[in-house]
Amino acid sequence: MKQRVFALVDVNNCYVSCERVFDPKLHQRPVVVLSNNDGCVVSRSKEAKALGIKMAVPLFQIQHLIRQHHVAVLSSNYALYAEMSRRFMNILADFVGPNEQEIYSIDECFLELTDHQHRENLSSYARQILKTVQTWLGLPCCIGIGYSKTQAKMANHLAKTHAAFDGVCNMVDEDPCVIEGLLAHTDVGEVWGVGRKLQKRLEQMQICSVMDLVEADDKRLGQHFSVMLENTVRELRGISCIELEHQVPDKQHIISSRSFGQPVKDLQNLSEALTQFTQRAVERLYAQRLLCKSIGVSIRTNRFQDAEYFHSYTIVHLRDYTDNLLEINKAVQYGLKCIFKVGHSYKKAGITLLDVIPRQQYVPDLFFDAQSTIKNQKLLDILIQINKEHGKDRIVLAPLTNKQPRPWKMNQAHKSPSYLTQWADVLRVQ
DNA sequence: TCTGGGGTCCTAGGACCC
DNA sequence: TCTGGGGTCCTAGGACCC
């Protein structure tokens, strides 16, 4: 049997790179992109990293650096990144077969190259991929190649951190001594599946570098920790244990939650916010042809103010599986009334659609109302279509038509235009 | 003053059954 | 004082990922 070969392709500093495609002024200078509500840094250019700006650091903690070094600061523009991601994945799909691609995240993609080993040189094939993405899309990437997904991930990390690789690290063809030398100097925490807690516990056992983990007793680690870590060690040795998932699995739950721009004290505003989150979640549920049977509702104050921290959560069960927006929102509002307590300054709220199944798996019971289900489907179809054509939130549920100021709306002070998803924002060439 | 959001998987422990 | 054993299912919470 042929030994399997995997690649991991990812976009360098993805969100910053997407912004740079449309705004040349962002090149050669430090740039950061912020999380929702302009809270934390989630993407940094290499110049921003060089200034010591860490991942996930709150914006207010680096204001001095931003002023001093004229760092460009941008709010997240997820519509833009999602569209760039779609194009990126399409380019990669052209290089491999339909069952040889796994879209792992917005900026990462595994490719199975097992049937491409006949190629004279996998590294030059990888370079061809990089060049195509760069030319067609303007996005810089790195590629790691290995005998397992974990090896490919590790190779990708090496490609990113060692300039000599020039974007492609091929663990399959590279001199093993070179790779082992690098892994001996790479922290065990860089391994896919080893997070902060696990790293600490491994270090207590003198397993500090990736090479230490490769040489560790996998069975013993399996008993001491979990089967996942045992598999990780085997994968690092080049034994493929984790399958490529070329089909996107159905979601098990759908979350929609947000921090508020300003704290909210009253039920009316919480109700409006949750109505909007519900609409977002149900649109996703509907798009994926799923149904849900229960809904989690949660509200919380600022978790960084420990003394007054308050959070509350409840689950509302529905009579039957549904994707009916009105029915689901009714349940959410009921849940909210159950958990709401006067006197708190709420900073975040959210809903989770639970007990989710694919629509075609649903078996109607005696009380199933086909007429109203079809009516609801038509209603949602139209609602989604209109919002798609005439702008997000053109049609909303009644509580959201209130024109009062919305303290719960998230801060987005530095958002770039919707270059790829709104006609009015398409770039003009003078 | 200001600290993201959306997921998955595994494990432990309790309830329940025969 | 002493109180079976083995199995399944469910849930909450932790850890991890991007």
JSON list of N, CA, C and O in Angstrom, two decimals, chain A residues 319-357:
[
{"chain": "A", "resi": 319, "resn": "ARG", "atom": "N", "xyz": [-41.50, 21.60, 21.20]},
{"chain": "A", "resi": 319, "resn": "ARG", "atom": "CA", "xyz": [-42.35, 20.42, 21.08]},
{"chain": "A", "resi": 319, "resn": "ARG", "atom": "C", "xyz": [-41.81, 19.45, 20.02]},
{"chain": "A", "resi": 319, "resn": "ARG", "atom": "O", "xyz": [-41.90, 18.24, 20.15]},
{"chain": "A", "resi": 320, "resn": "ASP", "atom": "N", "xyz": [-41.24, 20.03, 18.96]},
{"chain": "A", "resi": 320, "resn": "ASP", "atom": "CA", "xyz": [-40.79, 19.19, 17.85]},
{"chain": "A", "resi": 320, "resn": "ASP", "atom": "C", "xyz": [-39.59, 19.86, 17.16]},
{"chain": "A", "resi": 320, "resn": "ASP", "atom": "O", "xyz": [-39.31, 21.02, 17.39]},
{"chain": "A", "resi": 321, "resn": "TYR", "atom": "N", "xyz": [-38.93, 19.11, 16.29]},
{"chain": "A", "resi": 321, "resn": "TYR", "atom": "CA", "xyz": [-37.83, 19.69, 15.51]},
{"chain": "A", "resi": 321, "resn": "TYR", "atom": "C", "xyz": [-38.37, 20.79, 14.60]},
{"chain": "A", "resi": 321, "resn": "TYR", "atom": "O", "xyz": [-39.46, 20.64, 14.02]},
{"chain": "A", "resi": 322, "resn": "THR", "atom": "N", "xyz": [-37.61, 21.87, 14.47]},
{"chain": "A", "resi": 322, "resn": "THR", "atom": "CA", "xyz": [-38.10, 22.97, 13.64]},
{"chain": "A", "resi": 322, "resn": "THR", "atom": "C", "xyz": [-36.97, 23.86, 13.13]},
{"chain": "A", "resi": 322, "resn": "THR", "atom": "O", "xyz": [-35.87, 23.84, 13.68]},
{"chain": "A", "resi": 323, "resn": "ASP", "atom": "N", "xyz": [-37.28, 24.64, 12.07]},
{"chain": "A", "resi": 323, "resn": "ASP", "atom": "CA", "xyz": [-36.39, 25.73, 11.68]},
{"chain": "A", "resi": 323, "resn": "ASP", "atom": "C", "xyz": [-37.22, 27.00, 11.54]},
{"chain": "A", "resi": 323, "resn": "ASP", "atom": "O", "xyz": [-36.85, 27.92, 10.83]},
{"chain": "A", "resi": 324, "resn": "ASN", "atom": "N", "xyz": [-38.36, 27.01, 12.24]},
{"chain": "A", "resi": 324, "resn": "ASN", "atom": "CA", "xyz": [-39.27, 28.14, 12.18]},
{"chain": "A", "resi": 324, "resn": "ASN", "atom": "C", "xyz": [-38.75, 29.31, 13.02]},
{"chain": "A", "resi": 324, "resn": "ASN", "atom": "O", "xyz": [-38.71, 29.24, 14.24]},
{"chain": "A", "resi": 325, "resn": "LEU", "atom": "N", "xyz": [-38.34, 30.37, 12.32]},
{"chain": "A", "resi": 325, "resn": "LEU", "atom": "CA", "xyz": [-37.73, 31.52, 12.99]},
{"chain": "A", "resi": 325, "resn": "LEU", "atom": "C", "xyz": [-38.63, 32.11, 14.07]},
{"chain": "A", "resi": 325, "resn": "LEU", "atom": "O", "xyz": [-38.18, 32.43, 15.17]},
{"chain": "A", "resi": 326, "resn": "LEU", "atom": "N", "xyz": [-39.94, 32.23, 13.76]},
{"chain": "A", "resi": 326, "resn": "LEU", "atom": "CA", "xyz": [-40.84, 32.86, 14.72]},
{"chain": "A", "resi": 326, "resn": "LEU", "atom": "C", "xyz": [-40.99, 32.02, 15.98]},
{"chain": "A", "resi": 326, "resn": "LEU", "atom": "O", "xyz": [-40.96, 32.52, 17.10]},
{"chain": "A", "resi": 327, "resn": "GLU", "atom": "N", "xyz": [-41.10, 30.71, 15.77]},
{"chain": "A", "resi": 327, "resn": "GLU", "atom": "CA", "xyz": [-41.26, 29.80, 16.90]},
{"chain": "A", "resi": 327, "resn": "GLU", "atom": "C", "xyz": [-39.98, 29.77, 17.75]},
{"chain": "A", "resi": 327, "resn": "GLU", "atom": "O", "xyz": [-40.04, 29.81, 18.98]},
{"chain": "A", "resi": 328, "resn": "ILE", "atom": "N", "xyz": [-38.85, 29.74, 17.07]},
{"chain": "A", "resi": 328, "resn": "ILE", "atom": "CA", "xyz": [-37.57, 29.70, 17.80]},
{"chain": "A", "resi": 328, "resn": "ILE", "atom": "C", "xyz": [-37.36, 31.00, 18.57]},
{"chain": "A", "resi": 328, "resn": "ILE", "atom": "O", "xyz": [-36.96, 30.99, 19.72]},
{"chain": "A", "resi": 329, "resn": "ASN", "atom": "N", "xyz": [-37.69, 32.12, 17.93]},
{"chain": "A", "resi": 329, "resn": "ASN", "atom": "CA", "xyz": [-37.51, 33.39, 18.64]},
{"chain": "A", "resi": 329, "resn": "ASN", "atom": "C", "xyz": [-38.44, 33.51, 19.84]},
{"chain": "A", "resi": 329, "resn": "ASN", "atom": "O", "xyz": [-38.06, 34.06, 20.87]},
{"chain": "A", "resi": 330, "resn": "LYS", "atom": "N", "xyz": [-39.62, 32.95, 19.72]},
{"chain": "A", "resi": 330, "resn": "LYS", "atom": "CA", "xyz": [-40.57, 32.96, 20.85]},
{"chain": "A", "resi": 330, "resn": "LYS", "atom": "C", "xyz": [-39.95, 32.20, 22.03]},
{"chain": "A", "resi": 330, "resn": "LYS", "atom": "O", "xyz": [-40.01, 32.65, 23.18]},
{"chain": "A", "resi": 331, "resn": "ALA", "atom": "N", "xyz": [-39.35, 31.07, 21.72]},
{"chain": "A", "resi": 331, "resn": "ALA", "atom": "CA", "xyz": [-38.72, 30.26, 22.77]},
{"chain": "A", "resi": 331, "resn": "ALA", "atom": "C", "xyz": [-37.54, 31.01, 23.39]},
{"chain": "A", "resi": 331, "resn": "ALA", "atom": "O", "xyz": [-37.35, 30.97, 24.61]},
{"chain": "A", "resi": 332, "resn": "VAL", "atom": "N", "xyz": [-36.77, 31.71, 22.55]},
{"chain": "A", "resi": 332, "resn": "VAL", "atom": "CA", "xyz": [-35.62, 32.48, 23.06]},
{"chain": "A", "resi": 332, "resn": "VAL", "atom": "C", "xyz": [-36.11, 33.57, 24.02]},
{"chain": "A", "resi": 332, "resn": "VAL", "atom": "O", "xyz": [-35.56, 33.76, 25.11]},
{"chain": "A", "resi": 333, "resn": "GLN", "atom": "N", "xyz": [-37.17, 34.28, 23.62]},
{"chain": "A", "resi": 333, "resn": "GLN", "atom": "CA", "xyz": [-37.69, 35.38, 24.46]},
{"chain": "A", "resi": 333, "resn": "GLN", "atom": "C", "xyz": [-38.23, 34.83, 25.79]},
{"chain": "A", "resi": 333, "resn": "GLN", "atom": "O", "xyz": [-38.04, 35.44, 26.83]},
{"chain": "A", "resi": 334, "resn": "TYR", "atom": "N", "xyz": [-38.84, 33.65, 25.72]},
{"chain": "A", "resi": 334, "resn": "TYR", "atom": "CA", "xyz": [-39.33, 33.01, 26.95]},
{"chain": "A", "resi": 334, "resn": "TYR", "atom": "C", "xyz": [-38.14, 32.68, 27.86]},
{"chain": "A", "resi": 334, "resn": "TYR", "atom": "O", "xyz": [-38.14, 32.95, 29.06]},
{"chain": "A", "resi": 335, "resn": "GLY", "atom": "N", "xyz": [-37.10, 32.09, 27.25]},
{"chain": "A", "resi": 335, "resn": "GLY", "atom": "CA", "xyz": [-35.90, 31.74, 28.02]},
{"chain": "A", "resi": 335, "resn": "GLY", "atom": "C", "xyz": [-35.28, 32.97, 28.66]},
{"chain": "A", "resi": 335, "resn": "GLY", "atom": "O", "xyz": [-34.88, 32.95, 29.83]},
{"chain": "A", "resi": 336, "resn": "LEU", "atom": "N", "xyz": [-35.22, 34.05, 27.90]},
{"chain": "A", "resi": 336, "resn": "LEU", "atom": "CA", "xyz": [-34.63, 35.30, 28.42]},
{"chain": "A", "resi": 336, "resn": "LEU", "atom": "C", "xyz": [-35.39, 35.77, 29.66]},
{"chain": "A", "resi": 336, "resn": "LEU", "atom": "O", "xyz": [-34.79, 36.14, 30.67]},
{"chain": "A", "resi": 337, "resn": "LYS", "atom": "N", "xyz": [-36.73, 35.76, 29.59]},
{"chain": "A", "resi": 337, "resn": "LYS", "atom": "CA", "xyz": [-37.54, 36.23, 30.73]},
{"chain": "A", "resi": 337, "resn": "LYS", "atom": "C", "xyz": [-37.27, 35.37, 31.96]},
{"chain": "A", "resi": 337, "resn": "LYS", "atom": "O", "xyz": [-37.29, 35.86, 33.09]},
{"chain": "A", "resi": 338, "resn": "CYS", "atom": "N", "xyz": [-36.99, 34.09, 31.74]},
{"chain": "A", "resi": 338, "resn": "CYS", "atom": "CA", "xyz": [-36.73, 33.20, 32.88]},
{"chain": "A", "resi": 338, "resn": "CYS", "atom": "C", "xyz": [-35.41, 33.52, 33.57]},
{"chain": "A", "resi": 338, "resn": "CYS", "atom": "O", "xyz": [-35.28, 33.36, 34.77]},
{"chain": "A", "resi": 339, "resn": "ILE", "atom": "N", "xyz": [-34.41, 33.94, 32.81]},
{"chain": "A", "resi": 339, "resn": "ILE", "atom": "CA", "xyz": [-33.08, 34.10, 33.42]},
{"chain": "A", "resi": 339, "resn": "ILE", "atom": "C", "xyz": [-32.73, 35.55, 33.73]},
{"chain": "A", "resi": 339, "resn": "ILE", "atom": "O", "xyz": [-31.77, 35.81, 34.45]},
{"chain": "A", "resi": 340, "resn": "PHE", "atom": "N", "xyz": [-33.50, 36.50, 33.19]},
{"chain": "A", "resi": 340, "resn": "PHE", "atom": "CA", "xyz": [-33.17, 37.92, 33.39]},
{"chain": "A", "resi": 340, "resn": "PHE", "atom": "C", "xyz": [-33.31, 38.34, 34.85]},
{"chain": "A", "resi": 340, "resn": "PHE", "atom": "O", "xyz": [-34.27, 37.98, 35.51]},
{"chain": "A", "resi": 341, "resn": "LYS", "atom": "N", "xyz": [-32.32, 39.08, 35.34]},
{"chain": "A", "resi": 341, "resn": "LYS", "atom": "CA", "xyz": [-32.40, 39.62, 36.69]},
{"chain": "A", "resi": 341, "resn": "LYS", "atom": "C", "xyz": [-32.10, 41.11, 36.63]},
{"chain": "A", "resi": 341, "resn": "LYS", "atom": "O", "xyz": [-31.09, 41.52, 36.05]},
{"chain": "A", "resi": 342, "resn": "VAL", "atom": "N", "xyz": [-32.95, 41.90, 37.22]},
{"chain": "A", "resi": 342, "resn": "VAL", "atom": "CA", "xyz": [-32.77, 43.36, 37.21]},
{"chain": "A", "resi": 342, "resn": "VAL", "atom": "C", "xyz": [-31.54, 43.73, 38.01]},
{"chain": "A", "resi": 342, "resn": "VAL", "atom": "O", "xyz": [-31.18, 43.05, 38.96]},
{"chain": "A", "resi": 343, "resn": "GLY", "atom": "N", "xyz": [-30.88, 44.82, 37.59]},
{"chain": "A", "resi": 343, "resn": "GLY", "atom": "CA", "xyz": [-29.79, 45.36, 38.42]},
{"chain": "A", "resi": 343, "resn": "GLY", "atom": "C", "xyz": [-28.40, 45.07, 37.89]},
{"chain": "A", "resi": 343, "resn": "GLY", "atom": "O", "xyz": [-27.43, 45.58, 38.43]},
{"chain": "A", "resi": 344, "resn": "HIS", "atom": "N", "xyz": [-28.29, 44.25, 36.86]},
{"chain": "A", "resi": 344, "resn": "HIS", "atom": "CA", "xyz": [-26.96, 43.95, 36.32]},
{"chain": "A", "resi": 344, "resn": "HIS", "atom": "C", "xyz": [-26.69, 44.73, 35.04]},
{"chain": "A", "resi": 344, "resn": "HIS", "atom": "O", "xyz": [-27.62, 45.07, 34.31]},
{"chain": "A", "resi": 345, "resn": "SER", "atom": "N", "xyz": [-25.40, 44.96, 34.78]},
{"chain": "A", "resi": 345, "resn": "SER", "atom": "CA", "xyz": [-25.00, 45.57, 33.50]},
{"chain": "A", "resi": 345, "resn": "SER", "atom": "C", "xyz": [-24.50, 44.44, 32.61]},
{"chain": "A", "resi": 345, "resn": "SER", "atom": "O", "xyz": [-23.38, 43.96, 32.78]},
{"chain": "A", "resi": 346, "resn": "TYR", "atom": "N", "xyz": [-25.33, 44.05, 31.67]},
{"chain": "A", "resi": 346, "resn": "TYR", "atom": "CA", "xyz": [-24.98, 42.90, 30.83]},
{"chain": "A", "resi": 346, "resn": "TYR", "atom": "C", "xyz": [-24.04, 43.32, 29.71]},
{"chain": "A", "resi": 346, "resn": "TYR", "atom": "O", "xyz": [-24.20, 44.39, 29.13]},
{"chain": "A", "resi": 347, "resn": "LYS", "atom": "N", "xyz": [-23.07, 42.46, 29.42]},
{"chain": "A", "resi": 347, "resn": "LYS", "atom": "CA", "xyz": [-22.06, 42.80, 28.40]},
{"chain": "A", "resi": 347, "resn": "LYS", "atom": "C", "xyz": [-22.08, 41.83, 27.23]},
{"chain": "A", "resi": 347, "resn": "LYS", "atom": "O", "xyz": [-21.48, 42.07, 26.20]},
{"chain": "A", "resi": 348, "resn": "LYS", "atom": "N", "xyz": [-22.74, 40.71, 27.41]},
{"chain": "A", "resi": 348, "resn": "LYS", "atom": "CA", "xyz": [-22.74, 39.72, 26.34]},
{"chain": "A", "resi": 348, "resn": "LYS", "atom": "C", "xyz": [-23.98, 38.84, 26.44]},
{"chain": "A", "resi": 348, "resn": "LYS", "atom": "O", "xyz": [-24.46, 38.57, 27.55]},
{"chain": "A", "resi": 349, "resn": "ALA", "atom": "N", "xyz": [-24.49, 38.41, 25.31]},
{"chain": "A", "resi": 349, "resn": "ALA", "atom": "CA", "xyz": [-25.62, 37.48, 25.30]},
{"chain": "A", "resi": 349, "resn": "ALA", "atom": "C", "xyz": [-25.49, 36.57, 24.09]},
{"chain": "A", "resi": 349, "resn": "ALA", "atom": "O", "xyz": [-24.75, 36.89, 23.14]},
{"chain": "A", "resi": 350, "resn": "GLY", "atom": "N", "xyz": [-26.16, 35.45, 24.15]},
{"chain": "A", "resi": 350, "resn": "GLY", "atom": "CA", "xyz": [-26.05, 34.55, 23.00]},
{"chain": "A", "resi": 350, "resn": "GLY", "atom": "C", "xyz": [-27.10, 33.46, 23.04]},
{"chain": "A", "resi": 350, "resn": "GLY", "atom": "O", "xyz": [-27.77, 33.24, 24.06]},
{"chain": "A", "resi": 351, "resn": "ILE", "atom": "N", "xyz": [-27.26, 32.81, 21.90]},
{"chain": "A", "resi": 351, "resn": "ILE", "atom": "CA", "xyz": [-28.15, 31.66, 21.85]},
{"chain": "A", "resi": 351, "resn": "ILE", "atom": "C", "xyz": [-27.41, 30.51, 21.17]},
{"chain": "A", "resi": 351, "resn": "ILE", "atom": "O", "xyz": [-26.51, 30.72, 20.37]},
{"chain": "A", "resi": 352, "resn": "THR", "atom": "N", "xyz": [-27.81, 29.29, 21.52]},
{"chain": "A", "resi": 352, "resn": "THR", "atom": "CA", "xyz": [-27.27, 28.09, 20.88]},
{"chain": "A", "resi": 352, "resn": "THR", "atom": "C", "xyz": [-28.41, 27.21, 20.42]},
{"chain": "A", "resi": 352, "resn": "THR", "atom": "O", "xyz": [-29.29, 26.87, 21.23]},
{"chain": "A", "resi": 353, "resn": "LEU", "atom": "N", "xyz": [-28.42, 26.89, 19.15]},
{"chain": "A", "resi": 353, "resn": "LEU", "atom": "CA", "xyz": [-29.41, 25.93, 18.65]},
{"chain": "A", "resi": 353, "resn": "LEU", "atom": "C", "xyz": [-28.87, 24.53, 18.93]},
{"chain": "A", "resi": 353, "resn": "LEU", "atom": "O", "xyz": [-27.78, 24.19, 18.49]},
{"chain": "A", "resi": 354, "resn": "LEU", "atom": "N", "xyz": [-29.65, 23.74, 19.70]},
{"chain": "A", "resi": 354, "resn": "LEU", "atom": "CA", "xyz": [-29.19, 22.42, 20.15]},
{"chain": "A", "resi": 354, "resn": "LEU", "atom": "C", "xyz": [-30.04, 21.30, 19.56]},
{"chain": "A", "resi": 354, "resn": "LEU", "atom": "O", "xyz": [-31.08, 21.57, 18.96]},
{"chain": "A", "resi": 355, "resn": "ASP", "atom": "N", "xyz": [-29.63, 20.07, 19.82]},
{"chain": "A", "resi": 355, "resn": "ASP", "atom": "CA", "xyz": [-30.34, 18.90, 19.29]},
{"chain": "A", "resi": 355, "resn": "ASP", "atom": "C", "xyz": [-30.59, 19.06, 17.80]},
{"chain": "A", "resi": 355, "resn": "ASP", "atom": "O", "xyz": [-31.73, 19.04, 17.32]},
{"chain": "A", "resi": 356, "resn": "VAL", "atom": "N", "xyz": [-29.51, 19.28, 17.08]},
{"chain": "A", "resi": 356, "resn": "VAL", "atom": "CA", "xyz": [-29.61, 19.61, 15.66]},
{"chain": "A", "resi": 356, "resn": "VAL", "atom": "C", "xyz": [-29.54, 18.34, 14.82]},
{"chain": "A", "resi": 356, "resn": "VAL", "atom": "O", "xyz": [-28.70, 17.47, 15.06]},
{"chain": "A", "resi": 357, "resn": "ILE", "atom": "N", "xyz": [-30.45, 18.21, 13.86]},
{"chain": "A", "resi": 357, "resn": "ILE", "atom": "CA", "xyz": [-30.42, 17.06, 12.93]},
{"chain": "A", "resi": 357, "resn": "ILE", "atom": "C", "xyz": [-30.62, 17.56, 11.49]},
{"chain": "A", "resi": 357, "resn": "ILE", "atom": "O", "xyz": [-31.21, 18.62, 11.28]}
]
